[in-house]
Tab-separated table of N, CA and C in Angstrom:
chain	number	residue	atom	x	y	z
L	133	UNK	N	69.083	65.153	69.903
L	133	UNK	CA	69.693	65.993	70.905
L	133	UNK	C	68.645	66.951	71.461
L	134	UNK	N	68.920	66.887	73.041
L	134	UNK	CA	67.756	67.769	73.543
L	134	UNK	C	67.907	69.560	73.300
L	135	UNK	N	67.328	70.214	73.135
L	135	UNK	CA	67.637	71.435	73.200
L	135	UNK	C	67.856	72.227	74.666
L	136	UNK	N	68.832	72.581	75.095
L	136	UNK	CA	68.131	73.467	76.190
L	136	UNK	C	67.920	75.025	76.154
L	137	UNK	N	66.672	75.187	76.891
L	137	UNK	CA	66.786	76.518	77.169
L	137	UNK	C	66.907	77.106	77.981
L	138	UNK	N	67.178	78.618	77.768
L	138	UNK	CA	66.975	79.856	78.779
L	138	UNK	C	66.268	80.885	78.663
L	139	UNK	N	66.637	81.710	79.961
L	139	UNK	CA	65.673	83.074	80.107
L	139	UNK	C	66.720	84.084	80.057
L	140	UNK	N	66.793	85.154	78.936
L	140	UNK	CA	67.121	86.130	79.453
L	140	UNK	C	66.317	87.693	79.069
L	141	UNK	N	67.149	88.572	79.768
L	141	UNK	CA	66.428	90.165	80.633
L	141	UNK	C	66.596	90.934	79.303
L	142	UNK	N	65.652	91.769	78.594
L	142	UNK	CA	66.196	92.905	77.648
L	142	UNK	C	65.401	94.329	78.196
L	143	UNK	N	65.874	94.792	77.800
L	143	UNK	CA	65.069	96.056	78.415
L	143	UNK	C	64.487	96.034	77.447
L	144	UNK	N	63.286	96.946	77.806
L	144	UNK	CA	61.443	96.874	76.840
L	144	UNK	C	62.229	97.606	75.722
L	145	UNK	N	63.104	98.508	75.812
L	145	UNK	CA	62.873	99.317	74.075
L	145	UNK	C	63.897	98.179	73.224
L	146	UNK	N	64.421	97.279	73.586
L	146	UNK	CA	65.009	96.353	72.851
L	146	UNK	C	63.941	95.268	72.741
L	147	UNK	N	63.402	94.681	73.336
L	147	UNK	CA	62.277	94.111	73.047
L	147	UNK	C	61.027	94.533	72.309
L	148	UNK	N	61.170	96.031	72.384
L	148	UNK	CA	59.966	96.296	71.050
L	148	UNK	C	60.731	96.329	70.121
L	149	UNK	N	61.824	96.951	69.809
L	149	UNK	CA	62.774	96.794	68.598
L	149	UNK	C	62.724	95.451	68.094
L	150	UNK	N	63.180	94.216	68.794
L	150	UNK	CA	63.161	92.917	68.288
L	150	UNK	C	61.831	92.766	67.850
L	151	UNK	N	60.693	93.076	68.332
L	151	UNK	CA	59.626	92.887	67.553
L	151	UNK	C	59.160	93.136	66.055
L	152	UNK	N	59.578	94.712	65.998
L	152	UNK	CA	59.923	95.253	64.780
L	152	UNK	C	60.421	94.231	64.127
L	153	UNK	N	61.395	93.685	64.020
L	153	UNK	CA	61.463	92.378	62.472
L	153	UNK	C	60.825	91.248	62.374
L	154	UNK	N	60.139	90.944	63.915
L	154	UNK	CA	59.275	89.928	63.638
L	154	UNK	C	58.456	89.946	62.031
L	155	UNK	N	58.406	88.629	62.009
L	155	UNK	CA	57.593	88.739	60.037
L	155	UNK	C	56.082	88.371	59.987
L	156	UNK	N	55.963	87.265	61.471
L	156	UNK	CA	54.433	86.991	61.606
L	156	UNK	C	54.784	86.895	63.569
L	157	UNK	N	53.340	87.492	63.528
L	157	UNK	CA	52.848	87.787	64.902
L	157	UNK	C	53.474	86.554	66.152
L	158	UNK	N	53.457	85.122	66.244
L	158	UNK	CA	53.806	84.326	66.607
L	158	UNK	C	55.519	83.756	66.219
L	159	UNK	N	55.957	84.170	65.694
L	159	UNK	CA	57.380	84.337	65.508
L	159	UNK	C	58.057	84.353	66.673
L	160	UNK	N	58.516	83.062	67.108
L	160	UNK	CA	59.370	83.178	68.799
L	160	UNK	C	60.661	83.933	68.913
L	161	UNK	N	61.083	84.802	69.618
L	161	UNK	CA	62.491	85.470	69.771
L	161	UNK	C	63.752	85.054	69.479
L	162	UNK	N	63.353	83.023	69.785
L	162	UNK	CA	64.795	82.367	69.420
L	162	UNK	C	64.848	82.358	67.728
L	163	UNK	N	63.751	82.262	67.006
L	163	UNK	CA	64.039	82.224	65.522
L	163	UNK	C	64.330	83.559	65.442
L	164	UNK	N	63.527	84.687	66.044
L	164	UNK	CA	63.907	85.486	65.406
L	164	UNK	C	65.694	86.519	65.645
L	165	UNK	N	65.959	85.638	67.248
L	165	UNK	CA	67.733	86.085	67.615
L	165	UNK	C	68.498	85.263	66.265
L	166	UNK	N	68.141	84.080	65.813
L	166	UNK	CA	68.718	83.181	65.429
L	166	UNK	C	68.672	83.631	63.552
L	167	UNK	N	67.618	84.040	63.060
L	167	UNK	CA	67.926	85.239	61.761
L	167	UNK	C	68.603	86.264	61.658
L	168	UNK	N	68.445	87.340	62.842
L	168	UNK	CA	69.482	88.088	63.223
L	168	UNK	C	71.359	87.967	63.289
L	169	UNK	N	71.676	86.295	63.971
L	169	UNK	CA	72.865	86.169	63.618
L	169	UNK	C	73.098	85.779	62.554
L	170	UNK	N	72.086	84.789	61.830
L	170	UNK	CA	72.344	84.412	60.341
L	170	UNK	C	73.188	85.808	59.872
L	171	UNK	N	72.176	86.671	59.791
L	171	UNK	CA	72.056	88.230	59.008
L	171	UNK	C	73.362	88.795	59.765
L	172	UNK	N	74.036	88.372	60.979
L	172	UNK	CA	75.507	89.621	61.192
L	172	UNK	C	76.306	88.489	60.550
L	173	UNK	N	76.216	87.612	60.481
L	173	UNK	CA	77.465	86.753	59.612
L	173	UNK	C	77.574	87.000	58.377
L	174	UNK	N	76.679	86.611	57.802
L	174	UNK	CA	76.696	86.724	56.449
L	174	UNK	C	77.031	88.068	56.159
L	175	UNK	N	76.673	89.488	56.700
L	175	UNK	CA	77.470	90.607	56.447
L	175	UNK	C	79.093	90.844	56.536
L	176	UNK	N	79.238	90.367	58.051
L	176	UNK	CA	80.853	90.058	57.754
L	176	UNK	C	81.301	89.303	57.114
L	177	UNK	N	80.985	87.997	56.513
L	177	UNK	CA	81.341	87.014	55.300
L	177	UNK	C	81.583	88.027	53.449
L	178	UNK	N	80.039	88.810	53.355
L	178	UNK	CA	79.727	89.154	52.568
L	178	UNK	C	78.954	90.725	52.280
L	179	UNK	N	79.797	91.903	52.499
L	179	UNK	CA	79.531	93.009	53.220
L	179	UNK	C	77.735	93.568	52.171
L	180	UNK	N	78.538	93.487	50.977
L	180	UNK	CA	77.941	94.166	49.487
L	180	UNK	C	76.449	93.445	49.115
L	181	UNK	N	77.203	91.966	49.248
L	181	UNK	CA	75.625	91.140	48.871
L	181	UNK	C	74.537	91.265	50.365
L	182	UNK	N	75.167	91.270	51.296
L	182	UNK	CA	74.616	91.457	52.972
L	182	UNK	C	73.612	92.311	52.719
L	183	UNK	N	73.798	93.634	52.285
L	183	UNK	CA	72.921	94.915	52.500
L	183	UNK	C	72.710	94.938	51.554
L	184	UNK	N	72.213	93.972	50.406
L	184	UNK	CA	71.300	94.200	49.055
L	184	UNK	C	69.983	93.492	49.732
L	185	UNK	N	70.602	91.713	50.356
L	185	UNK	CA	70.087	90.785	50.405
L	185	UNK	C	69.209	91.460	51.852
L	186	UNK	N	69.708	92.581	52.965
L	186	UNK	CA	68.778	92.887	53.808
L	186	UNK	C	68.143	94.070	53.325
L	187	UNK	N	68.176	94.870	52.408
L	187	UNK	CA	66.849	95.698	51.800
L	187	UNK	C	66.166	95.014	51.001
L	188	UNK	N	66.293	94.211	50.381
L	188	UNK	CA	65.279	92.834	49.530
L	188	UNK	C	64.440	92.546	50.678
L	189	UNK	N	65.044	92.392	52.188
L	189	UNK	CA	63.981	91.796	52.989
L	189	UNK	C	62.974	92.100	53.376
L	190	UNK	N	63.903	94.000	53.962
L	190	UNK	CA	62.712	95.205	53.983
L	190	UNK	C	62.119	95.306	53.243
L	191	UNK	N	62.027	95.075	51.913
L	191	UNK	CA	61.269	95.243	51.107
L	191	UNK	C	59.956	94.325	50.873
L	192	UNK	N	60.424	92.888	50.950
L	192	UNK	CA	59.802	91.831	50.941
L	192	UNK	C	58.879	92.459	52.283
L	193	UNK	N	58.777	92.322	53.447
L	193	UNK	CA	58.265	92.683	54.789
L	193	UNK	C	57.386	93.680	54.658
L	194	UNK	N	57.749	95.135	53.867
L	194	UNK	CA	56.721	96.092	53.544
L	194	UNK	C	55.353	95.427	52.430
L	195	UNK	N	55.737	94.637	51.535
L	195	UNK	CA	55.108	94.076	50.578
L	195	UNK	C	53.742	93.473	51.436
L	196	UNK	N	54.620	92.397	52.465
L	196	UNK	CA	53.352	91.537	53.084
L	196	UNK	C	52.661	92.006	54.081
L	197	UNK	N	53.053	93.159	55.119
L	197	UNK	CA	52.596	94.180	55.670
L	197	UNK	C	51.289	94.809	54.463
L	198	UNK	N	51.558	95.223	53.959
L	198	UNK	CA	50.274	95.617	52.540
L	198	UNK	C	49.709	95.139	52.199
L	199	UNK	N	50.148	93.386	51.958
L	199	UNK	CA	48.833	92.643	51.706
L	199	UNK	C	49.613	92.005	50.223
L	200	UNK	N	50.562	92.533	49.661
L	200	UNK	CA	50.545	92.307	48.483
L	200	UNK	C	51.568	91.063	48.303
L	201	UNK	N	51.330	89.851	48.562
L	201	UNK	CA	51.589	88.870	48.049
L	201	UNK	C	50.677	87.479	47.566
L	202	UNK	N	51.283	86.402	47.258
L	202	UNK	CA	50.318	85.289	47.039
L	202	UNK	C	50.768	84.425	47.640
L	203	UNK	N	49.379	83.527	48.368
L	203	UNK	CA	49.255	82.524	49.047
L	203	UNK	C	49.865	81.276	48.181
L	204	UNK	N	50.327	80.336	48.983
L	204	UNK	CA	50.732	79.386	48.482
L	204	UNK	C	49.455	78.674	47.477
L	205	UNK	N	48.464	78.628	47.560
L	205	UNK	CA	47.159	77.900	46.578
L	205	UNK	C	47.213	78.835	45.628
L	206	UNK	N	47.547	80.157	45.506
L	206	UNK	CA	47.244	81.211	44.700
L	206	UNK	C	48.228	80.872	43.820
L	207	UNK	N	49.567	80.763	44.298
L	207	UNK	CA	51.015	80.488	43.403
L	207	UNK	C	51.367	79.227	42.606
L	208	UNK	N	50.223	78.051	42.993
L	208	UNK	CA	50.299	77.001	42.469
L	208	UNK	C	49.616	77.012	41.500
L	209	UNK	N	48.470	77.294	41.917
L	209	UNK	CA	47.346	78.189	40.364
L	209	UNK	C	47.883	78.883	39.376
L	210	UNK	N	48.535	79.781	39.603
L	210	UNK	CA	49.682	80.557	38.632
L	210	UNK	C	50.340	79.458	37.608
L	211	UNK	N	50.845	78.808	38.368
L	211	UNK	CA	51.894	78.057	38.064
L	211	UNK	C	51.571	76.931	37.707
L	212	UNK	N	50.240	76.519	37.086
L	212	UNK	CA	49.697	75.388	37.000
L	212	UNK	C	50.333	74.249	37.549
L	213	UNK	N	50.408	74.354	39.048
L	213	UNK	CA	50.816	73.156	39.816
L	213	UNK	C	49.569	72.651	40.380
């Protein structure tokens, strides 16, 4: 199935906002609109686990912002894979 797309208008301070959760620099708007609804469903599905599972993220996000995680070769090494 083909995908189609579109264009639409945000004003710039919503568009720097959406940037703000970007996770890596090249991160297109549709994945990142498309995590965003993941993330309002699953809150209305699941209010309690919702806002554990989105400060785990912030958290996760500050982590790799810092530097402090491991590369996939690093984690296999660990893990004698």
């Amino acid at each position: 199935m083909k995908m189609e797309e579109t264009t639409i208008r945000l004003n710039q301070k919503t568009k720097e906002d959406l940037d703000q959760f970007k996770q890596y620099k090249s991160e297109s708007y549709d994945e990142l609109v498309r995590k965003l609804i993941y993330l309002a469903r699953k809150c209305e599905k699941e209010p309690k686990l919702s806002q554990k599972a989105i400060l785990e993220i912030k958290e996760a996000r500050e982590r790799i912002k810092k530097g402090e995680f491991y590369t996939e070769e690093e984690a296999k090494k660990i893990l004698g894979l």
